[in-house]
PDB file of C-alpha atoms in Angstrom:
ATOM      1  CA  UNK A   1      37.367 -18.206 -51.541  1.00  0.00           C
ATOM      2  CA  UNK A   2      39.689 -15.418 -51.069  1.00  0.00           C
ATOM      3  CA  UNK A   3      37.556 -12.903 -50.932  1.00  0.00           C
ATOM      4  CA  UNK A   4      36.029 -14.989 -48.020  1.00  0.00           C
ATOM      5  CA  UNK A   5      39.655 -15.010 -46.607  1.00  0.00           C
ATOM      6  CA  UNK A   6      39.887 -11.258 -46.825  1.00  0.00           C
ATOM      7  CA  UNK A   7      36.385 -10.781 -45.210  1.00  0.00           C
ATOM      8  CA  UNK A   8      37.615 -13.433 -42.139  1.00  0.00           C
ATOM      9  CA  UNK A   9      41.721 -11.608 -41.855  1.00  0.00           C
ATOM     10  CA  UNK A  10      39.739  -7.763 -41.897  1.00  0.00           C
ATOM     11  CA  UNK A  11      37.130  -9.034 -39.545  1.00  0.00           C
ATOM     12  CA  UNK A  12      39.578 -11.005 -37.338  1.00  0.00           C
ATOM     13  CA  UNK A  13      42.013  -7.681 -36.856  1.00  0.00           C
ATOM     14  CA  UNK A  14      39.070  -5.288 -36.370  1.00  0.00           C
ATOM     15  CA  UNK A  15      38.199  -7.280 -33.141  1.00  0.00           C
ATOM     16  CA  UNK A  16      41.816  -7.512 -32.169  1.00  0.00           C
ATOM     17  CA  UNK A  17      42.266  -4.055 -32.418  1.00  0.00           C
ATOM     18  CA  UNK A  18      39.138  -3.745 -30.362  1.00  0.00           C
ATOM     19  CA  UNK A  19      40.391  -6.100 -27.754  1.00  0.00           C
ATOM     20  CA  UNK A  20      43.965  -4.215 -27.452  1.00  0.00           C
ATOM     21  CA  UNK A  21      41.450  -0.925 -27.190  1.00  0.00           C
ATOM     22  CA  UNK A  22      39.483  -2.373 -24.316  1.00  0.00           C
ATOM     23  CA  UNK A  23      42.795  -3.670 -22.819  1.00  0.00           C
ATOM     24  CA  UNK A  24      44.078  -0.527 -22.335  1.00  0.00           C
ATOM     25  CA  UNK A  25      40.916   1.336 -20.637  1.00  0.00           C
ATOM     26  CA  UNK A  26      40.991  -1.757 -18.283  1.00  0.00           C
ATOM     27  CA  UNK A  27      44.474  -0.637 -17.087  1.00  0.00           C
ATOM     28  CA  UNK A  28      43.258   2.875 -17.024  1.00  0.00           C
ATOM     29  CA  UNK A  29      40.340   2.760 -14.628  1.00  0.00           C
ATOM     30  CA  UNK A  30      41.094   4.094 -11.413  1.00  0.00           C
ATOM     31  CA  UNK A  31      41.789   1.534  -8.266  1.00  0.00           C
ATOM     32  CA  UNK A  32      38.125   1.476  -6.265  1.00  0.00           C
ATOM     33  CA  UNK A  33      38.393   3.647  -3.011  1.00  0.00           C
ATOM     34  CA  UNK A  34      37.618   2.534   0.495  1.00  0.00           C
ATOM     35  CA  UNK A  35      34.071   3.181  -0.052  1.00  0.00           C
ATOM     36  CA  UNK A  36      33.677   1.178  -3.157  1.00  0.00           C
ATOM     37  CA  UNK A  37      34.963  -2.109  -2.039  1.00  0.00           C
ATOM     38  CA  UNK A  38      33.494  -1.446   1.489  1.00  0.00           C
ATOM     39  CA  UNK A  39      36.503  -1.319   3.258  1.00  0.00           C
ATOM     40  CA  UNK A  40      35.511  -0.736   7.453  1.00  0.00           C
ATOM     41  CA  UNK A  41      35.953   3.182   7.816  1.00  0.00           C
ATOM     42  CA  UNK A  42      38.893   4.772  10.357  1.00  0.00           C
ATOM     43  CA  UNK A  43      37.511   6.583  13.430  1.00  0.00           C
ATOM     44  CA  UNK A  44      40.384   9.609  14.530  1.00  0.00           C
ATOM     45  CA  UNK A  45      40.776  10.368  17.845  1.00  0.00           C
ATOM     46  CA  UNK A  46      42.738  12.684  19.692  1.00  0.00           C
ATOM     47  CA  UNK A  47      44.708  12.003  22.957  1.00  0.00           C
ATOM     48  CA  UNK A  48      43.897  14.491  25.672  1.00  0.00           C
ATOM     49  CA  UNK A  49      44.941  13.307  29.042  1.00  0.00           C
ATOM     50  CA  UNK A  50      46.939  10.459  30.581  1.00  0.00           C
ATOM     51  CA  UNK A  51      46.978   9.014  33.882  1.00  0.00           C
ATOM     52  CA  UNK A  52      48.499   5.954  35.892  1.00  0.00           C
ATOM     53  CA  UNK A  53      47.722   2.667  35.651  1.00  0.00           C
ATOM     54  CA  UNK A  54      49.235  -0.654  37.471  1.00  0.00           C
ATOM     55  CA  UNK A  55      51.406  -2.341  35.621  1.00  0.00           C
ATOM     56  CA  UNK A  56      50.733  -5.215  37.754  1.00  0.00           C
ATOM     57  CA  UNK A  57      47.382  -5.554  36.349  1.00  0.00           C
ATOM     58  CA  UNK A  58      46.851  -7.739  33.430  1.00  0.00           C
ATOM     59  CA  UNK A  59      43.432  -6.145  32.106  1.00  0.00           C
ATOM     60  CA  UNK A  60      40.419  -7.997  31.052  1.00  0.00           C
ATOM     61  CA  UNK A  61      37.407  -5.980  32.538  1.00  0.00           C
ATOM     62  CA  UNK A  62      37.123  -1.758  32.516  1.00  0.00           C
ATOM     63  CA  UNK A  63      34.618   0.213  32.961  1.00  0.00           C
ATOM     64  CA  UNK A  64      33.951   4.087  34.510  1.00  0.00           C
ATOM     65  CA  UNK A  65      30.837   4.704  37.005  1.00  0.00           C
ATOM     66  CA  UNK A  66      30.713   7.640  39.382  1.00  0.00           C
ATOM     67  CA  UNK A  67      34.339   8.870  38.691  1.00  0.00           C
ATOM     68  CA  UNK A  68      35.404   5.765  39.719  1.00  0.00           C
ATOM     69  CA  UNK A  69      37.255   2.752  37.936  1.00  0.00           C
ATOM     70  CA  UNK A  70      36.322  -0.460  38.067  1.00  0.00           C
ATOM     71  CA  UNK A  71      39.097  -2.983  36.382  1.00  0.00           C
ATOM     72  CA  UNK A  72      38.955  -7.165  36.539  1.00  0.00           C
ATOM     73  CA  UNK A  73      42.236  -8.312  35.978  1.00  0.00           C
ATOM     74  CA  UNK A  74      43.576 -12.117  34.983  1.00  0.00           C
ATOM     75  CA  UNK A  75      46.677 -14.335  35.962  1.00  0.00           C
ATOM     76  CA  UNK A  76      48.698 -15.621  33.482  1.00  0.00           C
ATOM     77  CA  UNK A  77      51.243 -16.716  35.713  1.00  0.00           C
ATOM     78  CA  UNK A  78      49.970 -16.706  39.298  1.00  0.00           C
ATOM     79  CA  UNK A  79      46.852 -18.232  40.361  1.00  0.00           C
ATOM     80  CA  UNK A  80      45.938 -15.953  42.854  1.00  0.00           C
ATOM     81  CA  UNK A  81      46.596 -12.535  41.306  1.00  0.00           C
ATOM     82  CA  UNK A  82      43.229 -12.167  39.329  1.00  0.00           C
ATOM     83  CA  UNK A  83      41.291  -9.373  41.224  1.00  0.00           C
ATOM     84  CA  UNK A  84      38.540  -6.996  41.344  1.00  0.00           C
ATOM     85  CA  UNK A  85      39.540  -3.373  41.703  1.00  0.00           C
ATOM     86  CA  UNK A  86      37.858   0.155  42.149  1.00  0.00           C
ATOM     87  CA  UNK A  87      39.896   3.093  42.126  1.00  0.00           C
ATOM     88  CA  UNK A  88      40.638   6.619  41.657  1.00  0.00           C
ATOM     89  CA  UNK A  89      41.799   6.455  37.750  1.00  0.00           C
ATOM     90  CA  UNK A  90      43.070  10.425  37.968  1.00  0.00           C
ATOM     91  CA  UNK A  91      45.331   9.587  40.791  1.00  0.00           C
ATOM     92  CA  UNK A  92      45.669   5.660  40.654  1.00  0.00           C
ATOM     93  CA  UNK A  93      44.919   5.176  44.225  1.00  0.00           C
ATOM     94  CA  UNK A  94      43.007   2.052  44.894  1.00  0.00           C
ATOM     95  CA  UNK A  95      39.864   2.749  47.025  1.00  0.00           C
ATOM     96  CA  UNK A  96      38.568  -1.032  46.992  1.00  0.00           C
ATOM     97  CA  UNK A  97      40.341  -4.617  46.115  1.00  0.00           C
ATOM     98  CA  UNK A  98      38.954  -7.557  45.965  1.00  0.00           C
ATOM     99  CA  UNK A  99      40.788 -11.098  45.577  1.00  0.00           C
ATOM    100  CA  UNK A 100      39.823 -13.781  43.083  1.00  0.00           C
ATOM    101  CA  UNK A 101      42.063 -16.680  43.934  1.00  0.00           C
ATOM    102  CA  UNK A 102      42.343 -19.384  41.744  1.00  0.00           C
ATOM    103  CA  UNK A 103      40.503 -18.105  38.915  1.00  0.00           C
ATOM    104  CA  UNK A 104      41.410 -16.022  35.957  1.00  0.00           C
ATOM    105  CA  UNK A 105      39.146 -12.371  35.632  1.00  0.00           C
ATOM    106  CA  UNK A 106      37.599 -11.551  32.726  1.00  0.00           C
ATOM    107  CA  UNK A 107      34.802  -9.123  31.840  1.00  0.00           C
ATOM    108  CA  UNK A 108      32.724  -7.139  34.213  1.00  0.00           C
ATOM    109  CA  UNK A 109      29.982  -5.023  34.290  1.00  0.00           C
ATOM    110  CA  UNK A 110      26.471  -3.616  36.513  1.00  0.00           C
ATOM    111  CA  UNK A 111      23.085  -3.894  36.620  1.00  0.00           C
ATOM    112  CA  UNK A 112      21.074  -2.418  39.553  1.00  0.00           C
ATOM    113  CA  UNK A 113      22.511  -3.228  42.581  1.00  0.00           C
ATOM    114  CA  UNK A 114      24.660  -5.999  41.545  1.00  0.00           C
ATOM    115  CA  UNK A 115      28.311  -6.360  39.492  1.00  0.00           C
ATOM    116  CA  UNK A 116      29.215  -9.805  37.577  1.00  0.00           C
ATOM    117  CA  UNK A 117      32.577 -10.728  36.780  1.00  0.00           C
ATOM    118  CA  UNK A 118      33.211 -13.236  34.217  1.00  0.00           C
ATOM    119  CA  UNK A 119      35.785 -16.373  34.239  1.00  0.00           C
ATOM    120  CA  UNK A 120      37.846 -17.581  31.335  1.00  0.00           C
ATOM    121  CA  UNK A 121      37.633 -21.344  31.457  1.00  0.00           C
ATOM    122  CA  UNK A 122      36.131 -21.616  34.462  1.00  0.00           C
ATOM    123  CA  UNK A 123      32.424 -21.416  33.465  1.00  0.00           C
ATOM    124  CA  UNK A 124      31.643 -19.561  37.028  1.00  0.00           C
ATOM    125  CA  UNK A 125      30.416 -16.395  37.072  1.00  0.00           C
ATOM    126  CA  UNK A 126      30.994 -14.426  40.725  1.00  0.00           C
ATOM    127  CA  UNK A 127      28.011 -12.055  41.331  1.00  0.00           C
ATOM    128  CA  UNK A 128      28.918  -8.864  43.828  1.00  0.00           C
ATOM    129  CA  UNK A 129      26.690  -6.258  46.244  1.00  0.00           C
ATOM    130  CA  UNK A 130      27.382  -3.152  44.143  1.00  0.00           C
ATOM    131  CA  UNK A 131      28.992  -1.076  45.098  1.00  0.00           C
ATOM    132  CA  UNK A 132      30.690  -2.503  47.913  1.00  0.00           C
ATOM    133  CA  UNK A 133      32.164  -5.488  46.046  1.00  0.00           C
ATOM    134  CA  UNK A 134      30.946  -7.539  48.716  1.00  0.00           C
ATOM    135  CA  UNK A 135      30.286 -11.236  46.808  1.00  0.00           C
ATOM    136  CA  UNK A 136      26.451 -12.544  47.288  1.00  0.00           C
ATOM    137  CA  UNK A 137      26.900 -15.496  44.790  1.00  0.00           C
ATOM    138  CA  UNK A 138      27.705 -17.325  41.706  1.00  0.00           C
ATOM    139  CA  UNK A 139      26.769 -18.032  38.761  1.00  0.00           C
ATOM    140  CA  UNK A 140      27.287 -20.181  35.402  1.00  0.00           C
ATOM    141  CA  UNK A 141      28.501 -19.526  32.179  1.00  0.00           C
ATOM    142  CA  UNK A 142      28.512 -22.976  29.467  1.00  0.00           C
ATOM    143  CA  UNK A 143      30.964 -20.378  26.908  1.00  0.00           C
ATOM    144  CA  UNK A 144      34.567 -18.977  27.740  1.00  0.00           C
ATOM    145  CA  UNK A 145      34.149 -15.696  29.391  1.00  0.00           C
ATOM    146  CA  UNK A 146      35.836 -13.188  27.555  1.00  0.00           C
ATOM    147  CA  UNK A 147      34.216  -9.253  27.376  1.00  0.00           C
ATOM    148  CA  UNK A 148      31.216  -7.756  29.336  1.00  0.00           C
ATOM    149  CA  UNK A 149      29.055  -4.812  29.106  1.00  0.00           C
ATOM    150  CA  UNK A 150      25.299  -3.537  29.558  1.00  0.00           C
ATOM    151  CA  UNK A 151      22.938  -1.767  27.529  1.00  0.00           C
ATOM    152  CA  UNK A 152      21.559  -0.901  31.174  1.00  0.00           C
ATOM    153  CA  UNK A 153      18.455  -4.033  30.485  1.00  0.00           C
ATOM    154  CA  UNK A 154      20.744  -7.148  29.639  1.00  0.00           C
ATOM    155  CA  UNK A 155      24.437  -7.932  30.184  1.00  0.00           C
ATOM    156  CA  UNK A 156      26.227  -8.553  26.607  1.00  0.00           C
ATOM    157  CA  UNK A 157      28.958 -11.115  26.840  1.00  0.00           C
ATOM    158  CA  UNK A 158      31.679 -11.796  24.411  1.00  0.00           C
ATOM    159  CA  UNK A 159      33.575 -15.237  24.112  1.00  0.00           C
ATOM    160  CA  UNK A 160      36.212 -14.886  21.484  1.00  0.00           C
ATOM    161  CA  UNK A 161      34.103 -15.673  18.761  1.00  0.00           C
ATOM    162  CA  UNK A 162      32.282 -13.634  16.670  1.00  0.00           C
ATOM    163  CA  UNK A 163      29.137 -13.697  18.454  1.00  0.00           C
ATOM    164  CA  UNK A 164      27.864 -11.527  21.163  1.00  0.00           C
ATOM    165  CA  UNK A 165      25.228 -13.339  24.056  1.00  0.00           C
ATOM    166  CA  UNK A 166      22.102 -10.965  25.689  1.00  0.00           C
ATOM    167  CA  UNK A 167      21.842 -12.082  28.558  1.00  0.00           C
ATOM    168  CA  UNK A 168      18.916 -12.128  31.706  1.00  0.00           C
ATOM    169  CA  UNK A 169      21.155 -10.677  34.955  1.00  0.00           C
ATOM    170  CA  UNK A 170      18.680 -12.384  37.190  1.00  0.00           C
ATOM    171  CA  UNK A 171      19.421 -16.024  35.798  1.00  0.00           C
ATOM    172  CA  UNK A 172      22.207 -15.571  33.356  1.00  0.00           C
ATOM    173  CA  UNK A 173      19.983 -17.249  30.632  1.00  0.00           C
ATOM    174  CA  UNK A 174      20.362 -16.223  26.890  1.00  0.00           C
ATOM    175  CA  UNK A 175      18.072 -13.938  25.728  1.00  0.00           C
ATOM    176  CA  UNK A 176      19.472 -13.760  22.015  1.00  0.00           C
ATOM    177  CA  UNK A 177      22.521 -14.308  20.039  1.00  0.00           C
ATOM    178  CA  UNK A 178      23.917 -11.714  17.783  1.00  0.00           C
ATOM    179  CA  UNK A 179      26.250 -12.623  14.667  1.00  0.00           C
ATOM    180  CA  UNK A 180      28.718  -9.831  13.929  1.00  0.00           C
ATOM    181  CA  UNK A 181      30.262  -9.477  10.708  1.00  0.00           C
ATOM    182  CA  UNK A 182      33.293  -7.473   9.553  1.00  0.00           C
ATOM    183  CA  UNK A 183      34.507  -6.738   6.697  1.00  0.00           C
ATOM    184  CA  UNK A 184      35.948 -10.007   5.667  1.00  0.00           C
ATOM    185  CA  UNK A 185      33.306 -12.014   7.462  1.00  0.00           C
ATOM    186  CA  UNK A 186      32.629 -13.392  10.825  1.00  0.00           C
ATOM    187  CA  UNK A 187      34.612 -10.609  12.921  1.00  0.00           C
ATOM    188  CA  UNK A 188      36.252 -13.377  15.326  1.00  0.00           C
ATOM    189  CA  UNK A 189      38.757 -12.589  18.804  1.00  0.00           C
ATOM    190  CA  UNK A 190      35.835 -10.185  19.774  1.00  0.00           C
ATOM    191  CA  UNK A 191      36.985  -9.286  23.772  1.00  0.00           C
ATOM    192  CA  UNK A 192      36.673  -6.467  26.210  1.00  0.00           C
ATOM    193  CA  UNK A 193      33.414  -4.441  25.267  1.00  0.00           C
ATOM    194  CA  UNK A 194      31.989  -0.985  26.172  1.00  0.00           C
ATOM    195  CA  UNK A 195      27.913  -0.309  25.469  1.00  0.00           C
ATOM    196  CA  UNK A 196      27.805   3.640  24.099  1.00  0.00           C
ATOM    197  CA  UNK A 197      24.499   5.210  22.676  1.00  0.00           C
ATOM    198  CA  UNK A 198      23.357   1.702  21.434  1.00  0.00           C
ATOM    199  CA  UNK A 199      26.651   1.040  19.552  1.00  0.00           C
ATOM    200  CA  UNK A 200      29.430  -1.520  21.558  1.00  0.00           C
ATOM    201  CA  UNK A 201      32.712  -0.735  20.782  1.00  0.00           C
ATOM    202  CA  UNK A 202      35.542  -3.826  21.517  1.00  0.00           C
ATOM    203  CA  UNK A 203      38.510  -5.137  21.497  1.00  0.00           C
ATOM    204  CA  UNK A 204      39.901  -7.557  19.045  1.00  0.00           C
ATOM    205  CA  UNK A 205      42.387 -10.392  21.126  1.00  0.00           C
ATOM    206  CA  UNK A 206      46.228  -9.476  20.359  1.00  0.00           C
ATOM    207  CA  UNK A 207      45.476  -6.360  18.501  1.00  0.00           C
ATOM    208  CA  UNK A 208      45.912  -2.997  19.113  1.00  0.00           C
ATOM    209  CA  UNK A 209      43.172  -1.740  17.743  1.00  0.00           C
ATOM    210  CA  UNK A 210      39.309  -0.932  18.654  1.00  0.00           C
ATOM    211  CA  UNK A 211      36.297  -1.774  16.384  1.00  0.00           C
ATOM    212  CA  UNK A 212      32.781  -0.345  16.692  1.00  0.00           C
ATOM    213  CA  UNK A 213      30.117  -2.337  16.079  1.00  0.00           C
ATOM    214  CA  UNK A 214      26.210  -1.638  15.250  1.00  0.00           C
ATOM    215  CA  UNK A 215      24.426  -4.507  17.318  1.00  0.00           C
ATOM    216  CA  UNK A 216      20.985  -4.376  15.306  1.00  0.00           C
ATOM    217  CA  UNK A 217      22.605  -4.306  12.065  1.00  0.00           C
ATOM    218  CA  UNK A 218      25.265  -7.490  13.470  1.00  0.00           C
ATOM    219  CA  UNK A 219      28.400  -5.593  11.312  1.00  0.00           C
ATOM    220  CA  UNK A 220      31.274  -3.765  12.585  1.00  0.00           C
ATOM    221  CA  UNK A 221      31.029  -0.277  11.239  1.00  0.00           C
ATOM    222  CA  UNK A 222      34.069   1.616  12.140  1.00  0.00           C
ATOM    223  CA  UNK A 223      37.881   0.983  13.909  1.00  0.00           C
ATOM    224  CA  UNK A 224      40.406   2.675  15.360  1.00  0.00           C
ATOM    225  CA  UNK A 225      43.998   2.181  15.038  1.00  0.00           C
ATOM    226  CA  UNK A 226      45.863   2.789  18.426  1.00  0.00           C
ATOM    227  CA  UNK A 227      48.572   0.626  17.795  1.00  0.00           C
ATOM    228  CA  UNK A 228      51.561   3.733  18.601  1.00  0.00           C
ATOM    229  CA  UNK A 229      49.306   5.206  20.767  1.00  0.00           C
ATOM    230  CA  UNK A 230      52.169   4.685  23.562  1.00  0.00           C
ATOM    231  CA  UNK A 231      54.748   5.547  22.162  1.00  0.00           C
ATOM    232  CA  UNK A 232      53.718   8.778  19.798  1.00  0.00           C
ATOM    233  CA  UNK A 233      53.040  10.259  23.797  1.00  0.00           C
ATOM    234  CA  UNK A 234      56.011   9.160  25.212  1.00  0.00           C
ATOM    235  CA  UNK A 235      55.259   5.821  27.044  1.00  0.00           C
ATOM    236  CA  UNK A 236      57.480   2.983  27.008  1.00  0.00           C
ATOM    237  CA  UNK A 237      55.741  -0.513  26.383  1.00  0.00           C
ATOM    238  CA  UNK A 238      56.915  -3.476  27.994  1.00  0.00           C
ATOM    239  CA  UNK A 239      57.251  -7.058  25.989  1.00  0.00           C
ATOM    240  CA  UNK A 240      53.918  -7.354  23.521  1.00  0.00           C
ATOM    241  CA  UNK A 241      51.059  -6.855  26.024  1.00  0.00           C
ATOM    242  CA  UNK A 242      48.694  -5.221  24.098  1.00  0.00           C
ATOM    243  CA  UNK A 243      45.344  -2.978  24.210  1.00  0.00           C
ATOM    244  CA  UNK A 244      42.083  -4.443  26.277  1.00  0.00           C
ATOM    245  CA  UNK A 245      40.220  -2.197  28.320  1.00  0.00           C
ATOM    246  CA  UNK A 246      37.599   0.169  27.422  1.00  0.00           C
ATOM    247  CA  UNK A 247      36.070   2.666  29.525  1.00  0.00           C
ATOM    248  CA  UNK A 248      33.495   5.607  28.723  1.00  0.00           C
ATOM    249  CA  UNK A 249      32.990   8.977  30.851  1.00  0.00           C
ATOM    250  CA  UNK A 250      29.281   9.661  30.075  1.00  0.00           C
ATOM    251  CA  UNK A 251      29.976  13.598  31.371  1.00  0.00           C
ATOM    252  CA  UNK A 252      32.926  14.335  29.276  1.00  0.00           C
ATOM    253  CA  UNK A 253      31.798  11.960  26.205  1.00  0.00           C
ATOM    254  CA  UNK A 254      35.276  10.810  26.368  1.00  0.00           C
ATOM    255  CA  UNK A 255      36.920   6.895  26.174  1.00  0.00           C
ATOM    256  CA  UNK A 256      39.448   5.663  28.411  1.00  0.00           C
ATOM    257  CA  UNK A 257      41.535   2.974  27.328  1.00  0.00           C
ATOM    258  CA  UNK A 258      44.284   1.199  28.618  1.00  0.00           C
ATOM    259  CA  UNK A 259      45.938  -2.425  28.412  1.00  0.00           C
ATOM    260  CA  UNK A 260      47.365  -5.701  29.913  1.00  0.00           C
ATOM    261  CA  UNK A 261      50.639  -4.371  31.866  1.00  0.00           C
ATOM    262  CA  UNK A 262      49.842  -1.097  30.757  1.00  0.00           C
ATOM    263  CA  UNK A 263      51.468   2.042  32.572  1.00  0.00           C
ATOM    264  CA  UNK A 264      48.921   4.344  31.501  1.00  0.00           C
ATOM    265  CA  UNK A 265      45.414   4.994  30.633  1.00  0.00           C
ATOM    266  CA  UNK A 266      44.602   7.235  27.740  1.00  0.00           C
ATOM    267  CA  UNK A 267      41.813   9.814  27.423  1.00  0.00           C
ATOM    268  CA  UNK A 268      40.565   9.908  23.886  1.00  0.00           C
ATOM    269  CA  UNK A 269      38.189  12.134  22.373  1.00  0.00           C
ATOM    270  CA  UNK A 270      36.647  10.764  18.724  1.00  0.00           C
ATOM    271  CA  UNK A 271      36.236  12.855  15.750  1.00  0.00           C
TER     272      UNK A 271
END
């Protein structure tokens, strides 16, 4: 019987000492890097030219065509501020302005001949000659109308979710839905959106930030953080109106950005 006691106490510290061994690798392994627990990967930029922007505008809609900027705006406060706007985005000088009383802007974007500018709550969808801006009709949207691009085939509408709607131009009917995951989940608050070399890049609502998202695979693969971009180049912000607006120069390869009260728009260049 003792012996048996001696076999059990010898056997019984060998696999505590074991344990303690174990223990202490456990503590010792290295913390998993970015890449191991698939954290979203940062996209640098650089900042290589500002230039004006309204500070009137509250920005929902951006996008570049011809040298020329076209910006939908909204209206928190005033029902009939929301407008349509091309201008000159070196100088800031408005070339074209068109009034959307009573309804708040959202995204905007072109196929062919025509432009369509989405409604928040609204559920109307105003469809314009382009580019004259002259308005030929209407539309309807069942969703809130949030962001709005082209993959030069289908308009790609956001509504605050985490889902992204192909749509037909001719009938605004749904083509497909697209479920995009980040790296949490469902990537929800997706906004203002900008179609580049089959990738849309977007913004997230209230953030100052800009994720880039691979549409066939339905996951956001990259982000950039532009939450100082104001004030590491000297521009003062005003109250917390943050980032939305994202426009691409297809001859420079460049992204202009800007935001809702915003004095400036930025000229980035990704690395």
């Amino acid at each position: 019987m003792k012996r048996e006691i001696k076999k059990f106490l010898a056997l019984s510290l060998i696999v505590l000492l074991v344990a303690c061994k174990n223990s202490g690798n456990a503590q010792a392994q290295p913390v998993p890097s970015s890449a191991d627990n698939g954290a979203i990967p940062v996209i640098n930029y650089q900042v290589i030219n500002m230039y004006p922007h309204d500070s009137t505008s509250f920005t929902e809609g951006l996008f570049l065509d011809n040298g020329k900027m076209y910006e939908s705006t909204g209206d928190p406060d005033n029902a009939n501020a929301s407008k349509l706007l091309c201008y000159d985005y070196k100088t800031g000088k408005i070339l074209k302005s068109v009034s959307v009383p009573h309804y708040f802007g959202e995204g905007i974007s072109t196929v062919g001949n025509r432009l369509y500018q989405l409604t928040w709550k609204e559920h109307k969808v105003f469809v314009y000659d382009y580019p004259s801006l002259k308005k030929i009709g209407e539309m309807s949207w069942p969703h809130e109308g949030w962001g709005m691009t082209t993959d030069g085939k289908n308009l790609i509408i956001s509504d605050g979710s985490s889902k992204l709607y192909y749509i037909n131009p001719k009938d605004f009917s749904l083509i497909k839905t697209v479920n995009i995951m980040g790296e949490f989940g469902p990537q929800l608050d997706i906004n203002e959106l900008e179609y580049v070399d089959g990738f849309i890049y977007a913004n997230l609502f209230q953030l100052d930030g800009i994720i880039k998202i691979d549409p066939q695979a339905g996951k956001v693969i990259g982000q950039l953080d532009l939450s100082n971009i104001r004030q590491s180049n000297g521009v003062s912000a005003f109250g917390n109106d943050v980032l939305n607006g994202i426009a691409y120069n297809d001859n420079t390869h460049t992204f202009l950005v800007t935001g809702k009260y915003w004095t400036k728009i930025f000229e980035l260049r990704l690395n």
